[in-house]
Short mmCIF file of C-alpha atoms in Angstrom, two decimals:
data_model
loop_
_atom_site.label_atom_id
_atom_site.label_comp_id
_atom_site.label_asym_id
_atom_site.label_seq_id
_atom_site.Cartn_x
_atom_site.Cartn_y
_atom_site.Cartn_z
CA MET A 1 -8.16 -12.10 1.23
CA THR A 2 -6.25 -11.69 4.44
CA ASP A 3 -3.32 -9.62 3.33
CA GLU A 4 -4.47 -9.75 -0.27
CA GLY A 5 -8.29 -9.74 -0.49
CA VAL A 6 -11.26 -11.53 1.07
CA THR A 7 -10.84 -11.87 4.83
CA PRO A 8 -12.07 -15.25 6.06
CA ALA A 9 -13.43 -15.38 9.58
CA THR A 10 -10.86 -16.53 12.10
CA ASP A 11 -10.94 -20.13 13.27
CA GLY A 12 -9.02 -19.38 16.46
CA PRO A 13 -10.34 -18.48 19.91
CA THR A 14 -12.83 -15.64 19.76
CA VAL A 15 -12.75 -12.47 21.82
CA ALA A 16 -15.56 -11.90 24.30
CA ASP A 17 -18.01 -9.14 23.40
CA ASP A 18 -17.13 -7.19 26.53
CA SER A 19 -13.36 -7.48 26.01
CA THR A 20 -11.27 -4.33 25.99
CA ALA A 21 -8.20 -3.48 23.98
CA ALA A 22 -6.08 -4.11 27.06
CA ASP A 23 -7.40 -7.69 27.13
CA VAL A 24 -5.92 -8.19 23.67
CA ILE A 25 -2.64 -6.26 23.71
CA THR A 26 -0.84 -3.74 25.92
CA ALA A 27 1.98 -1.30 25.40
CA GLY A 28 4.05 -3.61 27.58
CA ASP A 29 3.53 -6.39 25.03
CA VAL A 30 4.91 -4.10 22.34
CA ARG A 31 7.96 -3.24 24.45
CA GLU A 32 8.66 -6.93 25.00
CA ALA A 33 8.32 -7.50 21.26
CA HIS A 34 10.77 -4.67 20.64
CA ASP A 35 13.35 -6.33 22.87
CA ARG A 36 12.72 -9.70 21.21
CA ILE A 37 13.18 -8.56 17.61
CA ALA A 38 15.64 -5.67 18.06
CA ASP A 39 18.62 -7.62 16.71
CA ILE A 40 16.60 -9.08 13.84
CA VAL A 41 14.75 -6.25 12.13
CA HIS A 42 16.00 -2.97 10.71
CA ARG A 43 15.28 0.23 12.61
CA THR A 44 13.90 1.86 9.50
CA PRO A 45 14.47 5.57 8.86
CA LEU A 46 11.94 8.35 9.40
CA ASP A 47 12.79 10.58 6.47
CA GLY A 48 11.60 14.18 6.54
CA SER A 49 9.85 15.62 3.50
CA THR A 50 9.57 19.39 3.13
CA THR A 51 7.64 18.86 -0.12
CA LEU A 52 4.87 16.92 1.63
CA ALA A 53 4.90 19.25 4.62
CA ASP A 54 4.45 22.29 2.38
CA ALA A 55 1.74 20.59 0.33
CA SER A 56 -0.27 19.48 3.39
CA GLY A 57 0.31 22.49 5.63
CA ALA A 58 1.96 20.34 8.28
CA ALA A 59 4.79 21.64 10.44
CA SER A 60 6.77 18.55 9.46
CA VAL A 61 6.22 15.23 7.74
CA GLY A 62 8.28 12.12 8.42
CA LEU A 63 8.05 9.07 6.18
CA LYS A 64 8.51 5.85 8.17
CA LEU A 65 10.12 3.76 5.45
CA GLU A 66 9.10 0.19 6.21
CA ASN A 67 9.56 -0.49 2.50
CA THR A 68 13.27 -0.63 3.39
CA GLN A 69 12.65 -3.30 6.02
CA ARG A 70 13.87 -6.88 5.55
CA THR A 71 11.65 -8.60 2.95
CA GLY A 72 10.44 -5.16 1.85
CA SER A 73 7.67 -4.65 4.41
CA PHE A 74 6.86 -4.49 8.12
CA LYS A 75 5.58 -8.08 8.19
CA ILE A 76 8.82 -9.62 9.49
CA ARG A 77 8.29 -7.78 12.79
CA GLY A 78 5.08 -9.57 13.71
CA ALA A 79 6.00 -12.91 12.18
CA TYR A 80 9.29 -13.14 14.05
CA ASN A 81 7.75 -11.98 17.34
CA ALA A 82 5.02 -14.61 17.15
CA MET A 83 7.22 -17.48 15.99
CA ALA A 84 9.99 -16.73 18.50
CA GLN A 85 7.50 -17.48 21.30
CA LEU A 86 6.58 -20.96 20.08
CA SER A 87 7.39 -23.85 22.39
CA PRO A 88 10.11 -26.38 21.45
CA ASP A 89 7.42 -28.86 20.38
CA GLU A 90 5.66 -26.26 18.27
CA ARG A 91 8.94 -25.28 16.63
CA GLU A 92 9.65 -28.89 15.84
CA ALA A 93 6.23 -29.30 14.21
CA GLY A 94 6.73 -26.22 12.04
CA VAL A 95 4.41 -23.42 10.96
CA ILE A 96 2.06 -22.75 8.08
CA ALA A 97 0.55 -19.58 6.65
CA ALA A 98 -1.61 -18.56 3.73
CA SER A 99 -0.48 -15.54 1.73
CA ALA A 100 0.60 -14.46 -1.71
CA GLY A 101 2.03 -11.21 -0.41
CA ASN A 102 4.23 -9.68 2.24
CA HIS A 103 3.12 -11.96 5.09
CA ALA A 104 4.42 -14.97 3.16
CA GLN A 105 7.91 -13.57 2.97
CA GLY A 106 7.85 -12.42 6.60
CA VAL A 107 6.93 -15.90 7.83
CA ALA A 108 9.46 -17.51 5.49
CA LEU A 109 12.33 -15.33 6.71
CA ALA A 110 11.35 -15.71 10.36
CA GLY A 111 11.29 -19.47 9.92
CA ASP A 112 14.73 -19.44 8.35
CA LEU A 113 16.17 -17.29 11.15
CA LEU A 114 14.59 -19.37 13.92
CA GLY A 115 15.23 -22.77 12.33
CA ILE A 116 11.48 -23.45 12.01
CA ASP A 117 10.18 -25.25 8.95
CA ALA A 118 7.64 -23.00 7.20
CA GLU A 119 5.00 -23.85 4.63
CA ILE A 120 3.15 -21.14 2.72
CA VAL A 121 -0.06 -21.89 0.84
CA VAL A 122 -0.65 -19.60 -2.14
CA PRO A 123 -3.48 -19.42 -4.71
CA GLU A 124 -2.97 -20.50 -8.29
CA VAL A 125 -3.01 -16.89 -9.53
CA THR A 126 0.11 -15.97 -7.52
CA PRO A 127 2.82 -14.52 -9.78
CA ALA A 128 5.85 -16.77 -10.20
CA SER A 129 8.12 -13.96 -8.98
CA LYS A 130 6.38 -13.89 -5.59
CA ILE A 131 6.55 -17.67 -5.26
CA GLU A 132 10.27 -17.63 -6.00
CA ALA A 133 10.84 -14.78 -3.53
CA THR A 134 9.10 -16.77 -0.79
CA ARG A 135 11.09 -19.89 -1.62
CA GLY A 136 14.21 -17.77 -1.59
CA TYR A 137 13.68 -17.16 2.13
CA GLY A 138 13.60 -20.91 2.75
CA ALA A 139 9.88 -21.76 2.87
CA THR A 140 8.07 -24.58 1.11
CA VAL A 141 5.39 -23.14 -1.17
CA ILE A 142 2.16 -25.08 -1.74
CA VAL A 143 -0.02 -23.88 -4.62
CA GLU A 144 -3.63 -24.65 -3.75
CA GLY A 145 -6.92 -22.94 -4.54
CA ASP A 146 -8.21 -20.73 -7.31
CA ILE A 147 -8.67 -17.79 -4.93
CA TYR A 148 -7.02 -16.79 -1.67
CA GLU A 149 -9.92 -17.91 0.53
CA ARG A 150 -9.47 -21.51 -0.68
CA SER A 151 -5.74 -21.28 0.09
CA TYR A 152 -6.54 -19.99 3.58
CA GLU A 153 -8.94 -22.88 4.21
CA HIS A 154 -6.40 -25.41 2.93
CA ALA A 155 -3.74 -23.98 5.26
CA LEU A 156 -6.06 -24.36 8.26
CA GLU A 157 -6.88 -27.93 7.25
CA ARG A 158 -3.22 -28.77 6.83
CA ALA A 159 -2.39 -27.19 10.20
CA GLU A 160 -4.98 -29.48 11.80
CA GLU A 161 -3.66 -32.55 9.98
CA THR A 162 0.06 -31.95 10.55
CA GLY A 163 0.16 -30.18 13.91
CA ARG A 164 1.80 -27.12 12.40
CA THR A 165 1.04 -23.75 13.99
CA PHE A 166 -1.01 -21.47 11.78
CA VAL A 167 0.51 -17.96 11.70
CA HIS A 168 -2.27 -15.46 11.11
CA PRO A 169 -1.33 -12.31 9.19
CA PHE A 170 -2.98 -9.89 11.62
CA ASP A 171 -5.61 -11.20 14.08
CA ASP A 172 -3.10 -12.36 16.68
CA ALA A 173 -1.80 -10.51 19.74
CA ALA A 174 1.84 -11.45 19.14
CA ILE A 175 1.61 -10.35 15.49
CA MET A 176 0.10 -7.01 16.54
CA ALA A 177 2.76 -6.50 19.20
CA GLY A 178 5.52 -7.07 16.67
CA GLN A 179 3.97 -4.62 14.23
CA GLY A 180 3.58 -2.14 17.07
CA THR A 181 7.34 -1.75 17.29
CA VAL A 182 6.98 0.56 14.28
CA GLY A 183 5.12 2.91 16.62
CA MET A 184 7.83 2.69 19.27
CA GLU A 185 10.43 3.71 16.72
CA ILE A 186 8.30 6.64 15.53
CA ALA A 187 8.04 7.86 19.13
CA GLN A 188 11.82 7.75 19.44
CA GLN A 189 12.48 9.37 16.07
CA LEU A 190 9.79 12.07 16.29
CA PRO A 191 8.98 12.71 19.98
CA ASP A 192 6.74 15.69 19.08
CA VAL A 193 4.56 13.67 16.71
CA ASP A 194 0.91 14.79 16.64
CA THR A 195 -0.60 12.47 14.02
CA VAL A 196 0.38 9.07 12.67
CA LEU A 197 -1.14 7.81 9.41
CA VAL A 198 -1.34 4.05 8.88
CA SER A 199 -2.87 1.88 6.16
CA ILE A 200 -5.56 -0.57 7.26
CA GLY A 201 -6.18 -3.94 5.68
CA GLY A 202 -7.02 -6.42 8.43
CA GLY A 203 -5.88 -3.98 11.10
CA GLY A 204 -2.83 -5.66 12.64
CA LEU A 205 -0.36 -2.88 11.89
CA ILE A 206 -2.53 -0.01 13.10
CA SER A 207 -3.62 -1.96 16.20
CA GLY A 208 0.01 -2.43 17.20
CA ILE A 209 1.05 1.14 16.44
CA ALA A 210 -1.95 2.63 18.26
CA THR A 211 -1.18 0.46 21.27
CA ALA A 212 2.45 1.54 21.32
CA LEU A 213 1.54 5.22 21.12
CA CYS A 214 -1.80 5.41 22.90
CA GLY A 215 -2.16 2.17 24.83
CA ASP A 216 -1.77 2.48 28.60
CA ALA A 217 -1.01 5.90 30.03
CA ALA A 218 1.75 4.46 32.20
CA GLU A 219 3.31 2.31 29.47
CA SER A 220 2.77 3.98 26.09
CA ALA A 221 5.78 5.31 24.23
CA ILE A 222 4.58 8.95 24.26
CA ASP A 223 2.98 10.82 27.13
CA ASP A 224 1.09 13.39 25.05
CA ASP A 225 -2.03 12.60 23.05
CA VAL A 226 -1.28 11.36 19.55
CA ARG A 227 -3.86 10.95 16.80
CA VAL A 228 -3.66 7.60 15.06
CA ILE A 229 -5.60 7.71 11.81
CA GLY A 230 -6.22 4.77 9.54
CA VAL A 231 -6.29 4.99 5.76
CA GLN A 232 -8.19 2.71 3.39
CA PRO A 233 -8.95 2.73 -0.34
CA GLU A 234 -12.46 3.77 -1.29
CA GLY A 235 -12.91 0.34 -2.84
CA ALA A 236 -12.05 -1.49 0.40
CA LEU A 237 -13.48 0.85 3.04
CA HIS A 238 -14.73 -1.32 5.88
CA ALA A 239 -13.09 0.13 9.03
CA LYS A 240 -14.77 3.54 8.83
CA PRO A 241 -18.32 2.13 8.73
CA SER A 242 -17.34 -0.30 11.50
CA LEU A 243 -16.43 2.62 13.77
CA GLU A 244 -19.60 4.49 12.79
CA ARG A 245 -21.87 1.51 13.50
CA GLY A 246 -20.03 0.18 16.52
CA ALA A 247 -19.75 -3.28 14.99
CA ILE A 248 -17.63 -5.06 12.40
CA HIS A 249 -18.78 -4.17 8.89
CA GLU A 250 -18.06 -6.68 6.14
CA LEU A 251 -17.86 -5.78 2.47
CA PRO A 252 -19.29 -8.18 -0.12
CA ALA A 253 -16.31 -7.49 -2.40
CA VAL A 254 -13.34 -5.15 -2.80
CA ASP A 255 -12.08 -3.18 -5.79
CA THR A 256 -8.78 -1.35 -5.46
CA VAL A 257 -5.28 -1.15 -6.89
CA ALA A 258 -3.95 -1.45 -3.31
CA GLU A 259 -4.13 -5.24 -3.13
CA GLY A 260 -2.04 -5.39 0.05
CA ILE A 261 -4.89 -3.79 2.02
CA ALA A 262 -7.81 -5.15 0.00
CA ASP A 263 -9.50 -6.88 2.95
CA THR A 264 -13.24 -7.12 3.38
CA ARG A 265 -13.41 -6.74 7.19
CA LEU A 266 -11.65 -6.50 10.51
CA LEU A 267 -11.55 -9.54 12.76
CA GLU A 268 -12.39 -9.75 16.45
CA ARG A 269 -9.03 -8.87 17.98
CA THR A 270 -8.16 -6.05 15.61
CA TRP A 271 -11.68 -4.64 15.95
CA THR A 272 -11.45 -4.68 19.74
CA VAL A 273 -8.22 -2.67 19.64
CA LEU A 274 -9.13 -0.37 16.78
CA ARG A 275 -12.45 0.80 18.24
CA GLU A 276 -10.70 2.05 21.39
CA ARG A 277 -7.35 3.31 20.18
CA VAL A 278 -7.74 4.53 16.60
CA ASP A 279 -9.07 8.06 16.29
CA ASP A 280 -10.47 8.00 12.78
CA VAL A 281 -10.31 6.34 9.37
CA VAL A 282 -10.21 8.23 6.06
CA ALA A 283 -10.68 6.99 2.52
CA VAL A 284 -8.55 7.71 -0.55
CA SER A 285 -9.15 6.97 -4.21
CA ASP A 286 -6.96 4.77 -6.37
CA ASP A 287 -5.98 7.85 -8.38
CA GLU A 288 -4.84 9.59 -5.18
CA ILE A 289 -2.81 6.51 -4.29
CA ALA A 290 -1.18 6.60 -7.73
CA VAL A 291 -0.20 10.23 -7.18
CA ALA A 292 1.33 9.29 -3.82
CA VAL A 293 3.32 6.43 -5.39
CA THR A 294 4.59 8.88 -8.02
CA LEU A 295 5.61 11.58 -5.55
CA LEU A 296 7.34 9.08 -3.28
CA ALA A 297 9.40 7.89 -6.24
CA GLU A 298 10.17 11.38 -7.53
CA ARG A 299 10.58 13.45 -4.37
CA ALA A 300 11.46 10.90 -1.66
CA LYS A 301 13.41 8.64 -4.05
CA THR A 302 11.70 5.56 -2.65
CA VAL A 303 9.62 2.77 -4.21
CA ALA A 304 6.31 2.10 -2.47
CA GLU A 305 3.58 -0.36 -3.28
CA ALA A 306 0.06 1.05 -3.49
CA ALA A 307 -0.89 -0.09 0.02
CA GLY A 308 2.23 1.54 1.44
CA ALA A 309 1.54 4.84 -0.30
CA ALA A 310 -2.04 5.21 0.97
CA PRO A 311 -1.07 7.28 4.06
CA VAL A 312 0.73 9.78 1.83
CA ALA A 313 -2.37 9.93 -0.38
CA ALA A 314 -4.42 10.78 2.72
CA LEU A 315 -1.92 13.43 3.74
CA LEU A 316 -2.42 15.21 0.41
CA SER A 317 -6.20 14.77 0.31
CA ASP A 318 -9.01 17.01 1.52
CA ALA A 319 -10.07 14.31 3.98
CA LEU A 320 -7.48 15.28 6.55
CA ASP A 321 -6.41 18.49 8.30
CA VAL A 322 -2.86 18.38 9.66
CA THR A 323 -2.18 22.10 9.66
CA ASP A 324 0.88 22.95 11.78
CA GLU A 325 1.14 19.36 13.03
CA HIS A 326 4.11 17.02 13.16
CA VAL A 327 3.02 14.02 11.09
CA ALA A 328 4.42 10.53 10.57
CA ALA A 329 3.18 8.55 7.56
CA VAL A 330 3.98 4.84 7.57
CA VAL A 331 5.12 3.62 4.13
CA SER A 332 4.41 0.02 5.00
CA GLY A 333 5.87 -1.82 2.01
CA GLY A 334 7.60 -1.63 -1.35
CA ASN A 335 7.06 -5.03 -2.91
CA VAL A 336 5.75 -4.11 -6.35
CA ASN A 337 6.96 -5.33 -9.71
CA LEU A 338 8.40 -2.77 -12.08
CA THR A 339 5.57 -3.00 -14.59
CA GLU A 340 2.94 -2.29 -11.94
CA HIS A 341 5.04 0.56 -10.55
CA ALA A 342 5.43 2.08 -14.00
CA GLU A 343 1.67 1.92 -14.56
CA LEU A 344 0.99 3.55 -11.19
CA THR A 345 3.45 6.36 -11.82
CA ARG A 346 2.01 6.95 -15.28
CA THR A 347 -1.44 7.31 -13.72
CA GLY A 348 0.05 9.56 -11.06
CA LEU A 349 1.62 11.86 -13.64
CA ILE A 350 -1.71 12.07 -15.48
CA GLU A 351 -3.48 13.06 -12.25
CA LEU A 352 -0.77 15.64 -11.55
CA GLY A 353 -1.41 17.16 -14.97
CA ARG A 354 2.09 16.32 -16.11
CA TYR A 355 1.31 13.64 -18.67
CA ALA A 356 -1.23 13.54 -21.45
CA GLU A 357 -2.10 11.35 -24.39
CA ALA A 358 -3.43 12.87 -27.58
CA ARG A 359 -5.06 11.16 -30.55
CA LEU A 360 -4.02 12.93 -33.71
CA HIS A 361 -5.32 12.80 -37.26
CA VAL A 362 -2.24 13.23 -39.43
CA ASP A 363 -2.10 14.18 -43.12
CA GLY A 364 1.04 12.91 -44.79
CA TRP A 365 2.23 9.91 -42.78
CA PRO A 366 5.05 9.47 -41.96
CA THR A 367 6.65 12.77 -42.97
CA ALA A 368 4.35 14.88 -40.79
CA ILE A 369 5.55 13.00 -37.70
CA ALA A 370 8.78 14.97 -37.77
CA ASP A 371 6.73 18.15 -37.36
CA VAL A 372 4.88 16.58 -34.41
CA ALA A 373 8.11 15.62 -32.66
CA GLU A 374 9.67 19.03 -33.31
CA ALA A 375 6.61 20.88 -31.96
CA ILE A 376 6.69 18.87 -28.74
CA GLU A 377 10.42 19.18 -28.17
CA SER A 378 10.60 22.87 -29.11
CA HIS A 379 8.14 23.60 -26.30
CA GLY A 380 10.34 21.87 -23.72
CA ALA A 381 8.17 18.76 -23.38
CA GLU A 382 9.12 15.13 -23.85
CA LEU A 383 7.66 12.80 -26.46
CA ASP A 384 7.17 9.67 -24.40
CA GLY A 385 5.56 7.48 -27.04
CA LEU A 386 4.12 7.52 -30.54
CA GLU A 387 2.00 4.81 -32.11
CA ARG A 388 0.03 4.52 -35.30
CA ASP A 389 -3.48 3.37 -34.39
CA ASP A 390 -6.08 1.28 -36.13
CA ARG A 391 -8.68 3.40 -37.85
CA SER A 392 -12.05 3.62 -36.11
CA ALA A 393 -15.48 4.52 -37.49
CA VAL A 394 -15.12 8.13 -36.35
CA ASP A 395 -11.69 8.67 -37.92
CA ARG A 396 -11.42 10.61 -41.16
CA PRO A 397 -10.63 8.22 -44.04
CA ASN A 398 -7.96 10.48 -45.54
CA ARG A 399 -6.01 10.91 -42.29
CA VAL A 400 -3.77 8.54 -40.29
CA PRO A 401 -4.75 8.14 -36.61
CA VAL A 402 -1.74 8.46 -34.27
CA THR A 403 -1.54 8.45 -30.46
CA VAL A 404 1.26 10.37 -28.75
CA GLY A 405 2.24 10.44 -25.08
CA ILE A 406 3.63 13.74 -23.82
CA GLU A 407 5.26 14.54 -20.49
CA GLY A 408 5.49 18.14 -19.32
CA SER A 409 5.91 20.25 -16.20
CA GLY A 410 2.21 20.81 -15.52
CA PRO A 411 -1.26 21.37 -17.00
CA LYS A 412 -0.47 24.85 -18.36
CA HIS A 413 2.68 23.60 -20.06
CA LEU A 414 0.94 20.62 -21.65
CA ARG A 415 -1.94 22.82 -22.83
CA GLU A 416 0.59 24.98 -24.68
CA VAL A 417 2.07 21.85 -26.31
CA LEU A 418 -1.34 20.54 -27.38
CA ASP A 419 -2.25 23.95 -28.82
CA ALA A 420 1.02 23.92 -30.75
CA LEU A 421 0.16 20.51 -32.22
CA ALA A 422 -3.30 21.72 -33.16
CA SER A 423 -1.77 24.67 -35.02
CA LEU A 424 0.22 22.39 -37.34
CA GLU A 425 -1.13 22.40 -40.89
CA ALA A 426 -1.06 18.62 -41.30
CA VAL A 427 -2.28 17.71 -37.79
CA GLU A 428 -5.68 17.70 -36.10
CA VAL A 429 -5.98 16.95 -32.34
CA ALA A 430 -9.00 14.66 -32.30
CA ASP A 431 -8.93 13.83 -28.58
CA GLU A 432 -6.69 14.35 -25.54
CA SER A 433 -6.54 13.25 -21.89
CA LEU A 434 -5.04 16.27 -20.12
CA VAL A 435 -6.19 16.60 -16.50
CA ASP A 436 -6.49 20.37 -16.24
CA ARG A 437 -6.66 21.13 -12.52
CA ASP A 438 -4.34 22.29 -9.79
CA PRO A 439 -2.14 19.39 -8.62
CA PRO A 440 -1.70 18.68 -4.86
CA VAL A 441 2.03 19.35 -5.20
CA GLY A 442 3.47 22.09 -7.37
CA SER A 443 5.50 21.41 -10.48
CA GLN A 444 9.24 21.05 -10.13
#
């Protein structure tokens, strides 16, 4: 998609092979965008995190909380900047976009603020909650196509038929310039910044930020050299091989929990900017992303979607060295439903060694369960769930299979709890899921 999966090739004007980043977007374009949208968007906070700084070895870490932006992501910046520059005739004709994610809501809100009629084409699999959120910002939602690519194609066809302007989610200079205002704010909030970490899907956000910070020597927001590093999930890693090969690399498919950056390729404009202005791209696993989502909720008290947490995952990974550096990590969005967030944080706690499930064989159901609960609680852990399971072929016929979920302070603590359960006369620990390794961030 574009901002949610397979990336269709652009149908707009192409960029010449010998084009430079400056032919696409300049730091001056970002400054003009900043002036254009200043009264519309929030100047989101750059919150310091001593926990993440200590864990990564950085001198300081600032979280650029675009999840607190209007519509819950950075997308309103680019959408408003692009749509505000439409001619009177183009405004009268309206706009159209294809998206089931954050771009949809950005275009919808921009249309409402500018008095421009907006249509959003979404695939049939789009959750009803996202459709209602988009409608809530004033857009007309058209459900068309079994997958996003079909919705994208339908939007282009409808733009041709109706004269509406198609608003691309990333491969557009005005979109990039609007997103680049995030970089301008980082420069103002952390003038000593050494490294900026940004998620990459189609590349619009990082292209804008890199331009703002490292574009033209005379116009960029910071005089000193700043590293701009992209972050992608292992299951959607296309930008890194593109840089290594010197040409756009397209993936046949993507597989990641971070659906907001699950694109298959860069497009011509973003590639032209990225190859000149982005220093490197690192990959993170879905489990590392889940840990980042969990730590952002627990330590930073902020809700991030998987795509928005990827830079924090990179910060805590072995793929990056930020020792003694001042780092800004862009938390690009927080539009995630509560069920998905709960599942991510559960996975994160497992990876941190603070949550484990154990399959028990219990003699004397249900009276022995009281002993199980007491053993867990007496060791200072929390019994998160208990469920009697169906018997499998490997279960003992004279025992009741039970699964318990246990939350503790770390691997050592949970090992003590599991050993205590195993010592009970009426309980056998048949299997357990404890991740017994040092977590990236210490226990509370």
